[in-house]
Amino acid sequence: DAKTTQPPSMDCAEGRAANLPCNHSTISGNEYVYWYRQIHSQGPQYIIHGLKNNETNEMASLIITEDRKSSTLILPHATLRDTAVYYCIVRVYDNYGQNFVFGPGTRLSVLP
Amino acid sequence: DGGITQSPKYLFRKEGQNVTLSCEQNLNHDAMYWYRQDPGQGLRLIYYSQIVNDFQKGDIAEGYSVSREKKESFPLTVTSAQKNPTAFYLCASSMRAGTGEQFFGPGTRLTVL
């Protein structure tokens, strides 16, 4: 079972920031938070991951709360091409016995 | 360009036939994975392989089989024992099993008639 809960859907206006929440209240100390997205009928695409510090790359920013029980993925200037299903996953970074568990994710619709 | 390829993109088969889905990667990754995705659902792990000649069952392995004879190839066979084979199948790889990010192929949509 997925160890995360996400809202099933969200809308965002084009050009505005999209803030996607994720709850992971049972996260362990050595588990990372990963974000992927999947555009319709394509394979998932890696976005970002983090342990406890906030992270930023060319695609997005990841904000993790101090207690690590929740996080937010931020797309700073959403475009129509960001319309996709976004998956939040927690897992240990280097564990041969554990694999990614993808829940239903959040369907983000960027509106013109 | 490095990446993962899956073929074909769309596949149609009659009920009761076995079918093999191809997955090839030229990323020199040790680990490879097969997932199944049903409409509106997340991904479920079918099988994974940490190294050549080794593979492990995932959460929904019944009715499927795999082989890993070469590092770059991890074909999935959907057998007639799989009760609901119609789905979107995704192959992925990672540098080592369990580490970091997984890279996904474009997927194969299998429809059993």
PDB file of C-alpha atoms in Angstrom:
ATOM      1  CA  ASP A   1       0.000   0.000   0.000  1.00  0.00           C
ATOM      2  CA  ALA A   2       1.093   3.553  -0.687  1.00  0.00           C
ATOM      3  CA  LYS A   3       2.347   5.346   2.405  1.00  0.00           C
ATOM      4  CA  THR A   4       1.176   8.717   1.148  1.00  0.00           C
ATOM      5  CA  THR A   5      -2.141  10.495   0.717  1.00  0.00           C
ATOM      6  CA  GLN A   6      -2.765  13.119  -1.938  1.00  0.00           C
ATOM      7  CA  PRO A   7      -5.859  15.000  -3.112  1.00  0.00           C
ATOM      8  CA  PRO A   8      -7.315  13.295  -6.182  1.00  0.00           C
ATOM      9  CA  SER A   9      -7.397  16.430  -8.308  1.00  0.00           C
ATOM     10  CA  MET A  10      -6.419  20.112  -8.414  1.00  0.00           C
ATOM     11  CA  ASP A  11      -6.740  22.999 -10.836  1.00  0.00           C
ATOM     12  CA  CYS A  12      -4.234  25.772 -11.407  1.00  0.00           C
ATOM     13  CA  ALA A  13      -4.291  28.815 -13.665  1.00  0.00           C
ATOM     14  CA  GLU A  14      -1.590  29.013 -16.307  1.00  0.00           C
ATOM     15  CA  GLY A  15       1.352  31.123 -15.138  1.00  0.00           C
ATOM     16  CA  ARG A  16       0.503  30.744 -11.478  1.00  0.00           C
ATOM     17  CA  ALA A  17       2.294  28.550  -8.971  1.00  0.00           C
ATOM     18  CA  ALA A  18       0.908  25.048  -8.504  1.00  0.00           C
ATOM     19  CA  ASN A  19       1.237  23.739  -4.953  1.00  0.00           C
ATOM     20  CA  LEU A  20       0.638  20.015  -4.643  1.00  0.00           C
ATOM     21  CA  PRO A  21       0.368  18.644  -1.084  1.00  0.00           C
ATOM     22  CA  CYS A  22       1.273  15.198   0.160  1.00  0.00           C
ATOM     23  CA  ASN A  23       0.782  13.649   3.586  1.00  0.00           C
ATOM     24  CA  HIS A  24       3.190  10.967   4.772  1.00  0.00           C
ATOM     25  CA  SER A  25       2.601  10.843   8.505  1.00  0.00           C
ATOM     26  CA  THR A  26       4.229   7.409   8.980  1.00  0.00           C
ATOM     27  CA  ILE A  27       7.465   8.260   7.195  1.00  0.00           C
ATOM     28  CA  SER A  28      10.586   6.742   8.731  1.00  0.00           C
ATOM     29  CA  GLY A  29      13.756   8.654   9.457  1.00  0.00           C
ATOM     30  CA  ASN A  30      15.639   7.148   6.522  1.00  0.00           C
ATOM     31  CA  GLU A  31      12.872   7.442   3.942  1.00  0.00           C
ATOM     32  CA  TYR A  32      13.060  10.006   1.182  1.00  0.00           C
ATOM     33  CA  VAL A  33      10.154  11.792  -0.456  1.00  0.00           C
ATOM     34  CA  TYR A  34      10.053  11.401  -4.237  1.00  0.00           C
ATOM     35  CA  TRP A  35       7.844  13.110  -6.776  1.00  0.00           C
ATOM     36  CA  TYR A  36       7.061  11.813 -10.246  1.00  0.00           C
ATOM     37  CA  ARG A  37       4.541  12.927 -12.812  1.00  0.00           C
ATOM     38  CA  GLN A  38       2.795  11.110 -15.627  1.00  0.00           C
ATOM     39  CA  ILE A  39       1.410  12.811 -18.676  1.00  0.00           C
ATOM     40  CA  HIS A  40      -1.452  10.901 -20.255  1.00  0.00           C
ATOM     41  CA  SER A  41      -0.430   7.534 -21.731  1.00  0.00           C
ATOM     42  CA  GLN A  42       3.288   8.124 -21.159  1.00  0.00           C
ATOM     43  CA  GLY A  43       5.750   6.699 -18.666  1.00  0.00           C
ATOM     44  CA  PRO A  44       6.227   8.538 -15.353  1.00  0.00           C
ATOM     45  CA  GLN A  45       8.888  11.234 -15.236  1.00  0.00           C
ATOM     46  CA  TYR A  46      11.097  11.886 -12.228  1.00  0.00           C
ATOM     47  CA  ILE A  47      10.756  15.410 -10.817  1.00  0.00           C
ATOM     48  CA  ILE A  48      12.595  15.749  -7.513  1.00  0.00           C
ATOM     49  CA  HIS A  49      13.346  14.036  -4.223  1.00  0.00           C
ATOM     50  CA  GLY A  50      14.439  15.070  -0.729  1.00  0.00           C
ATOM     51  CA  LEU A  51      15.048  13.829   2.806  1.00  0.00           C
ATOM     52  CA  LYS A  52      14.453  16.752   5.150  1.00  0.00           C
ATOM     53  CA  ASN A  53      15.875  19.891   3.596  1.00  0.00           C
ATOM     54  CA  ASN A  54      13.972  21.809   0.979  1.00  0.00           C
ATOM     55  CA  GLU A  55      15.137  21.042  -2.541  1.00  0.00           C
ATOM     56  CA  THR A  56      14.962  22.925  -5.822  1.00  0.00           C
ATOM     57  CA  ASN A  57      15.836  21.998  -9.373  1.00  0.00           C
ATOM     58  CA  GLU A  58      14.990  23.266 -12.825  1.00  0.00           C
ATOM     59  CA  MET A  59      11.548  21.685 -12.721  1.00  0.00           C
ATOM     60  CA  ALA A  60      10.217  22.287  -9.227  1.00  0.00           C
ATOM     61  CA  SER A  61      10.761  22.941  -5.547  1.00  0.00           C
ATOM     62  CA  LEU A  62      10.086  20.492  -2.728  1.00  0.00           C
ATOM     63  CA  ILE A  63       9.163  21.819   0.694  1.00  0.00           C
ATOM     64  CA  ILE A  64       9.215  19.274   3.532  1.00  0.00           C
ATOM     65  CA  THR A  65       7.780  20.180   6.927  1.00  0.00           C
ATOM     66  CA  GLU A  66      10.064  20.080   9.936  1.00  0.00           C
ATOM     67  CA  ASP A  67       8.337  16.989  11.342  1.00  0.00           C
ATOM     68  CA  ARG A  68       8.542  15.418   7.843  1.00  0.00           C
ATOM     69  CA  LYS A  69       4.929  14.317   7.993  1.00  0.00           C
ATOM     70  CA  SER A  70       3.954  16.273   4.925  1.00  0.00           C
ATOM     71  CA  SER A  71       5.470  17.967   1.901  1.00  0.00           C
ATOM     72  CA  THR A  72       4.511  20.253  -0.951  1.00  0.00           C
ATOM     73  CA  LEU A  73       5.667  20.157  -4.542  1.00  0.00           C
ATOM     74  CA  ILE A  74       5.754  23.611  -6.100  1.00  0.00           C
ATOM     75  CA  LEU A  75       5.701  24.270  -9.833  1.00  0.00           C
ATOM     76  CA  PRO A  76       6.527  27.984  -9.804  1.00  0.00           C
ATOM     77  CA  HIS A  77       4.965  29.002 -13.127  1.00  0.00           C
ATOM     78  CA  ALA A  78       2.607  26.292 -14.322  1.00  0.00           C
ATOM     79  CA  THR A  79       2.123  25.837 -18.049  1.00  0.00           C
ATOM     80  CA  LEU A  80      -0.434  23.811 -19.967  1.00  0.00           C
ATOM     81  CA  ARG A  81       2.218  21.151 -20.481  1.00  0.00           C
ATOM     82  CA  ASP A  82       2.351  20.597 -16.723  1.00  0.00           C
ATOM     83  CA  THR A  83      -1.112  19.025 -16.839  1.00  0.00           C
ATOM     84  CA  ALA A  84      -0.459  15.508 -15.546  1.00  0.00           C
ATOM     85  CA  VAL A  85      -0.927  13.106 -12.650  1.00  0.00           C
ATOM     86  CA  TYR A  86       1.600  13.814  -9.895  1.00  0.00           C
ATOM     87  CA  TYR A  87       2.743  11.007  -7.610  1.00  0.00           C
ATOM     88  CA  CYS A  88       4.274  11.454  -4.164  1.00  0.00           C
ATOM     89  CA  ILE A  89       6.222   8.419  -2.965  1.00  0.00           C
ATOM     90  CA  VAL A  90       8.244   7.704   0.157  1.00  0.00           C
ATOM     91  CA  ARG A  91      10.965   5.086   0.255  1.00  0.00           C
ATOM     92  CA  VAL A  92      14.395   4.354   1.583  1.00  0.00           C
ATOM     93  CA  TYR A  93      17.023   5.604  -0.845  1.00  0.00           C
ATOM     94  CA  ASP A  94      19.097   2.457  -0.957  1.00  0.00           C
ATOM     95  CA  ASN A  95      17.088  -0.625  -0.063  1.00  0.00           C
ATOM     96  CA  TYR A  96      17.215  -3.617  -2.369  1.00  0.00           C
ATOM     97  CA  GLY A  97      14.089  -5.082  -0.847  1.00  0.00           C
ATOM     98  CA  GLN A  98      11.850  -2.074  -1.248  1.00  0.00           C
ATOM     99  CA  ASN A  99      10.460  -0.659  -4.396  1.00  0.00           C
ATOM    100  CA  PHE A 100       8.495   2.355  -5.455  1.00  0.00           C
ATOM    101  CA  VAL A 101       4.793   2.180  -4.604  1.00  0.00           C
ATOM    102  CA  PHE A 102       2.733   4.475  -6.781  1.00  0.00           C
ATOM    103  CA  GLY A 103      -0.670   5.440  -5.390  1.00  0.00           C
ATOM    104  CA  PRO A 104      -3.410   7.120  -7.462  1.00  0.00           C
ATOM    105  CA  GLY A 105      -1.678  10.524  -7.287  1.00  0.00           C
ATOM    106  CA  THR A 106      -3.103  14.019  -7.879  1.00  0.00           C
ATOM    107  CA  ARG A 107      -4.467  14.939 -11.291  1.00  0.00           C
ATOM    108  CA  LEU A 108      -3.332  18.521 -11.915  1.00  0.00           C
ATOM    109  CA  SER A 109      -5.183  20.461 -14.586  1.00  0.00           C
ATOM    110  CA  VAL A 110      -3.530  23.707 -15.692  1.00  0.00           C
ATOM    111  CA  LEU A 111      -6.197  25.978 -17.116  1.00  0.00           C
ATOM    112  CA  PRO A 112      -5.641  28.716 -19.725  1.00  0.00           C
TER     113      PRO A 112
ATOM    114  CA  ASP B   1      20.661   8.910 -26.837  1.00  0.00           C
ATOM    115  CA  GLY B   2      20.349   6.766 -23.724  1.00  0.00           C
ATOM    116  CA  GLY B   3      16.967   5.574 -22.625  1.00  0.00           C
ATOM    117  CA  ILE B   4      14.415   2.819 -22.301  1.00  0.00           C
ATOM    118  CA  THR B   5      12.410   1.530 -25.207  1.00  0.00           C
ATOM    119  CA  GLN B   6       9.291  -0.566 -25.138  1.00  0.00           C
ATOM    120  CA  SER B   7       7.674  -2.131 -28.133  1.00  0.00           C
ATOM    121  CA  PRO B   8       5.136  -2.172 -29.493  1.00  0.00           C
ATOM    122  CA  LYS B   9       3.194   0.848 -28.196  1.00  0.00           C
ATOM    123  CA  TYR B  10      -0.148  -0.867 -28.812  1.00  0.00           C
ATOM    124  CA  LEU B  11      -0.694  -4.629 -28.785  1.00  0.00           C
ATOM    125  CA  PHE B  12      -3.816  -6.642 -29.401  1.00  0.00           C
ATOM    126  CA  ARG B  13      -4.173 -10.341 -28.596  1.00  0.00           C
ATOM    127  CA  LYS B  14      -6.907 -12.895 -28.456  1.00  0.00           C
ATOM    128  CA  GLU B  15      -7.933 -14.303 -25.112  1.00  0.00           C
ATOM    129  CA  GLY B  16      -5.947 -17.405 -24.177  1.00  0.00           C
ATOM    130  CA  GLN B  17      -2.784 -16.424 -26.028  1.00  0.00           C
ATOM    131  CA  ASN B  18       0.506 -15.698 -24.359  1.00  0.00           C
ATOM    132  CA  VAL B  19       2.137 -12.415 -25.351  1.00  0.00           C
ATOM    133  CA  THR B  20       5.623 -11.043 -24.703  1.00  0.00           C
ATOM    134  CA  LEU B  21       6.313  -7.346 -24.161  1.00  0.00           C
ATOM    135  CA  SER B  22       9.751  -6.018 -24.970  1.00  0.00           C
ATOM    136  CA  CYS B  23      11.839  -3.697 -22.778  1.00  0.00           C
ATOM    137  CA  GLU B  24      15.368  -2.604 -23.660  1.00  0.00           C
ATOM    138  CA  GLN B  25      17.642  -0.078 -21.945  1.00  0.00           C
ATOM    139  CA  ASN B  26      21.028   1.315 -22.934  1.00  0.00           C
ATOM    140  CA  LEU B  27      21.638   3.190 -19.679  1.00  0.00           C
ATOM    141  CA  ASN B  28      23.879   0.439 -18.296  1.00  0.00           C
ATOM    142  CA  HIS B  29      21.498   0.110 -15.345  1.00  0.00           C
ATOM    143  CA  ASP B  30      21.644  -2.996 -13.208  1.00  0.00           C
ATOM    144  CA  ALA B  31      18.005  -3.006 -12.079  1.00  0.00           C
ATOM    145  CA  MET B  32      14.862  -3.244 -14.186  1.00  0.00           C
ATOM    146  CA  TYR B  33      11.187  -3.294 -13.296  1.00  0.00           C
ATOM    147  CA  TRP B  34       7.761  -4.033 -14.747  1.00  0.00           C
ATOM    148  CA  TYR B  35       4.641  -2.206 -13.607  1.00  0.00           C
ATOM    149  CA  ARG B  36       0.997  -2.492 -14.550  1.00  0.00           C
ATOM    150  CA  GLN B  37      -1.370   0.485 -14.630  1.00  0.00           C
ATOM    151  CA  ASP B  38      -5.157   0.280 -14.904  1.00  0.00           C
ATOM    152  CA  PRO B  39      -7.305   3.303 -15.841  1.00  0.00           C
ATOM    153  CA  GLY B  40      -7.318   5.965 -13.115  1.00  0.00           C
ATOM    154  CA  GLN B  41      -5.040   3.889 -10.904  1.00  0.00           C
ATOM    155  CA  GLY B  42      -1.456   4.105  -9.748  1.00  0.00           C
ATOM    156  CA  LEU B  43       1.292   1.729 -10.797  1.00  0.00           C
ATOM    157  CA  ARG B  44       1.561  -1.781  -9.371  1.00  0.00           C
ATOM    158  CA  LEU B  45       4.828  -3.713  -9.402  1.00  0.00           C
ATOM    159  CA  ILE B  46       4.784  -7.023 -11.300  1.00  0.00           C
ATOM    160  CA  TYR B  47       8.424  -8.167 -11.284  1.00  0.00           C
ATOM    161  CA  TYR B  48      11.823  -6.637 -10.754  1.00  0.00           C
ATOM    162  CA  SER B  49      15.383  -7.699 -11.456  1.00  0.00           C
ATOM    163  CA  GLN B  50      18.404  -6.508  -9.513  1.00  0.00           C
ATOM    164  CA  ILE B  51      21.027  -8.065 -11.778  1.00  0.00           C
ATOM    165  CA  VAL B  52      21.338 -10.352 -14.779  1.00  0.00           C
ATOM    166  CA  ASN B  53      19.885 -13.835 -14.257  1.00  0.00           C
ATOM    167  CA  ASP B  54      18.011 -12.737 -11.161  1.00  0.00           C
ATOM    168  CA  PHE B  55      14.441 -11.538 -10.712  1.00  0.00           C
ATOM    169  CA  GLN B  56      11.929 -11.233  -7.898  1.00  0.00           C
ATOM    170  CA  LYS B  57       8.141 -11.192  -7.759  1.00  0.00           C
ATOM    171  CA  GLY B  58       6.421  -7.928  -7.077  1.00  0.00           C
ATOM    172  CA  ASP B  59       2.944  -7.374  -5.715  1.00  0.00           C
ATOM    173  CA  ILE B  60       0.978  -8.830  -8.637  1.00  0.00           C
ATOM    174  CA  ALA B  61       3.206 -11.461 -10.278  1.00  0.00           C
ATOM    175  CA  GLU B  62       0.535 -14.123 -10.818  1.00  0.00           C
ATOM    176  CA  GLY B  63      -0.053 -14.796 -14.491  1.00  0.00           C
ATOM    177  CA  TYR B  64       3.199 -13.137 -15.580  1.00  0.00           C
ATOM    178  CA  SER B  65       6.733 -14.358 -16.228  1.00  0.00           C
ATOM    179  CA  VAL B  66      10.028 -12.618 -16.961  1.00  0.00           C
ATOM    180  CA  SER B  67      13.609 -13.368 -17.900  1.00  0.00           C
ATOM    181  CA  ARG B  68      16.836 -11.410 -17.540  1.00  0.00           C
ATOM    182  CA  GLU B  69      19.421 -13.063 -19.740  1.00  0.00           C
ATOM    183  CA  LYS B  70      21.063  -9.791 -20.734  1.00  0.00           C
ATOM    184  CA  LYS B  71      21.652  -6.628 -18.735  1.00  0.00           C
ATOM    185  CA  GLU B  72      19.891  -4.456 -21.267  1.00  0.00           C
ATOM    186  CA  SER B  73      16.771  -6.585 -21.766  1.00  0.00           C
ATOM    187  CA  PHE B  74      13.903  -7.569 -19.454  1.00  0.00           C
ATOM    188  CA  PRO B  75      10.978  -9.039 -21.437  1.00  0.00           C
ATOM    189  CA  LEU B  76       7.620  -9.653 -19.770  1.00  0.00           C
ATOM    190  CA  THR B  77       5.326 -12.490 -20.836  1.00  0.00           C
ATOM    191  CA  VAL B  78       1.643 -12.145 -20.088  1.00  0.00           C
ATOM    192  CA  THR B  79       0.332 -15.690 -19.908  1.00  0.00           C
ATOM    193  CA  SER B  80      -3.154 -17.033 -20.398  1.00  0.00           C
ATOM    194  CA  ALA B  81      -3.320 -17.509 -16.610  1.00  0.00           C
ATOM    195  CA  GLN B  82      -3.555 -13.727 -16.115  1.00  0.00           C
ATOM    196  CA  LYS B  83      -7.262 -13.127 -15.614  1.00  0.00           C
ATOM    197  CA  ASN B  84      -7.421  -9.461 -16.596  1.00  0.00           C
ATOM    198  CA  PRO B  85      -4.464  -8.763 -18.876  1.00  0.00           C
ATOM    199  CA  THR B  86      -5.801  -5.647 -20.578  1.00  0.00           C
ATOM    200  CA  ALA B  87      -3.766  -2.771 -19.112  1.00  0.00           C
ATOM    201  CA  PHE B  88      -0.970  -0.278 -19.677  1.00  0.00           C
ATOM    202  CA  TYR B  89       2.424  -1.884 -18.983  1.00  0.00           C
ATOM    203  CA  LEU B  90       5.429   0.201 -17.984  1.00  0.00           C
ATOM    204  CA  CYS B  91       9.056  -0.861 -17.824  1.00  0.00           C
ATOM    205  CA  ALA B  92      11.617   1.038 -15.743  1.00  0.00           C
ATOM    206  CA  SER B  93      15.273   0.826 -14.806  1.00  0.00           C
ATOM    207  CA  SER B  94      17.551   2.238 -12.133  1.00  0.00           C
ATOM    208  CA  MET B  95      21.274   2.254 -11.638  1.00  0.00           C
ATOM    209  CA  ARG B  96      20.973  -0.259  -8.808  1.00  0.00           C
ATOM    210  CA  ALA B  97      17.926  -1.874  -7.294  1.00  0.00           C
ATOM    211  CA  GLY B  98      16.263   0.314  -4.739  1.00  0.00           C
ATOM    212  CA  THR B  99      18.328   3.403  -5.338  1.00  0.00           C
ATOM    213  CA  GLY B 100      17.451   6.853  -6.443  1.00  0.00           C
ATOM    214  CA  GLU B 101      15.267   7.522  -9.373  1.00  0.00           C
ATOM    215  CA  GLN B 102      13.746   5.078 -11.789  1.00  0.00           C
ATOM    216  CA  PHE B 103      13.636   5.869 -15.488  1.00  0.00           C
ATOM    217  CA  PHE B 104      10.505   4.766 -17.299  1.00  0.00           C
ATOM    218  CA  GLY B 105       9.850   3.662 -20.849  1.00  0.00           C
ATOM    219  CA  PRO B 106       6.911   4.963 -22.906  1.00  0.00           C
ATOM    220  CA  GLY B 107       4.719   1.969 -22.077  1.00  0.00           C
ATOM    221  CA  THR B 108       2.814  -0.703 -24.002  1.00  0.00           C
ATOM    222  CA  ARG B 109      -0.959  -0.711 -24.026  1.00  0.00           C
ATOM    223  CA  LEU B 110      -2.140  -4.326 -24.212  1.00  0.00           C
ATOM    224  CA  THR B 111      -5.703  -5.100 -25.169  1.00  0.00           C
ATOM    225  CA  VAL B 112      -6.950  -8.664 -25.005  1.00  0.00           C
ATOM    226  CA  LEU B 113      -9.997  -9.278 -27.144  1.00  0.00           C
TER     227      LEU B 113
END
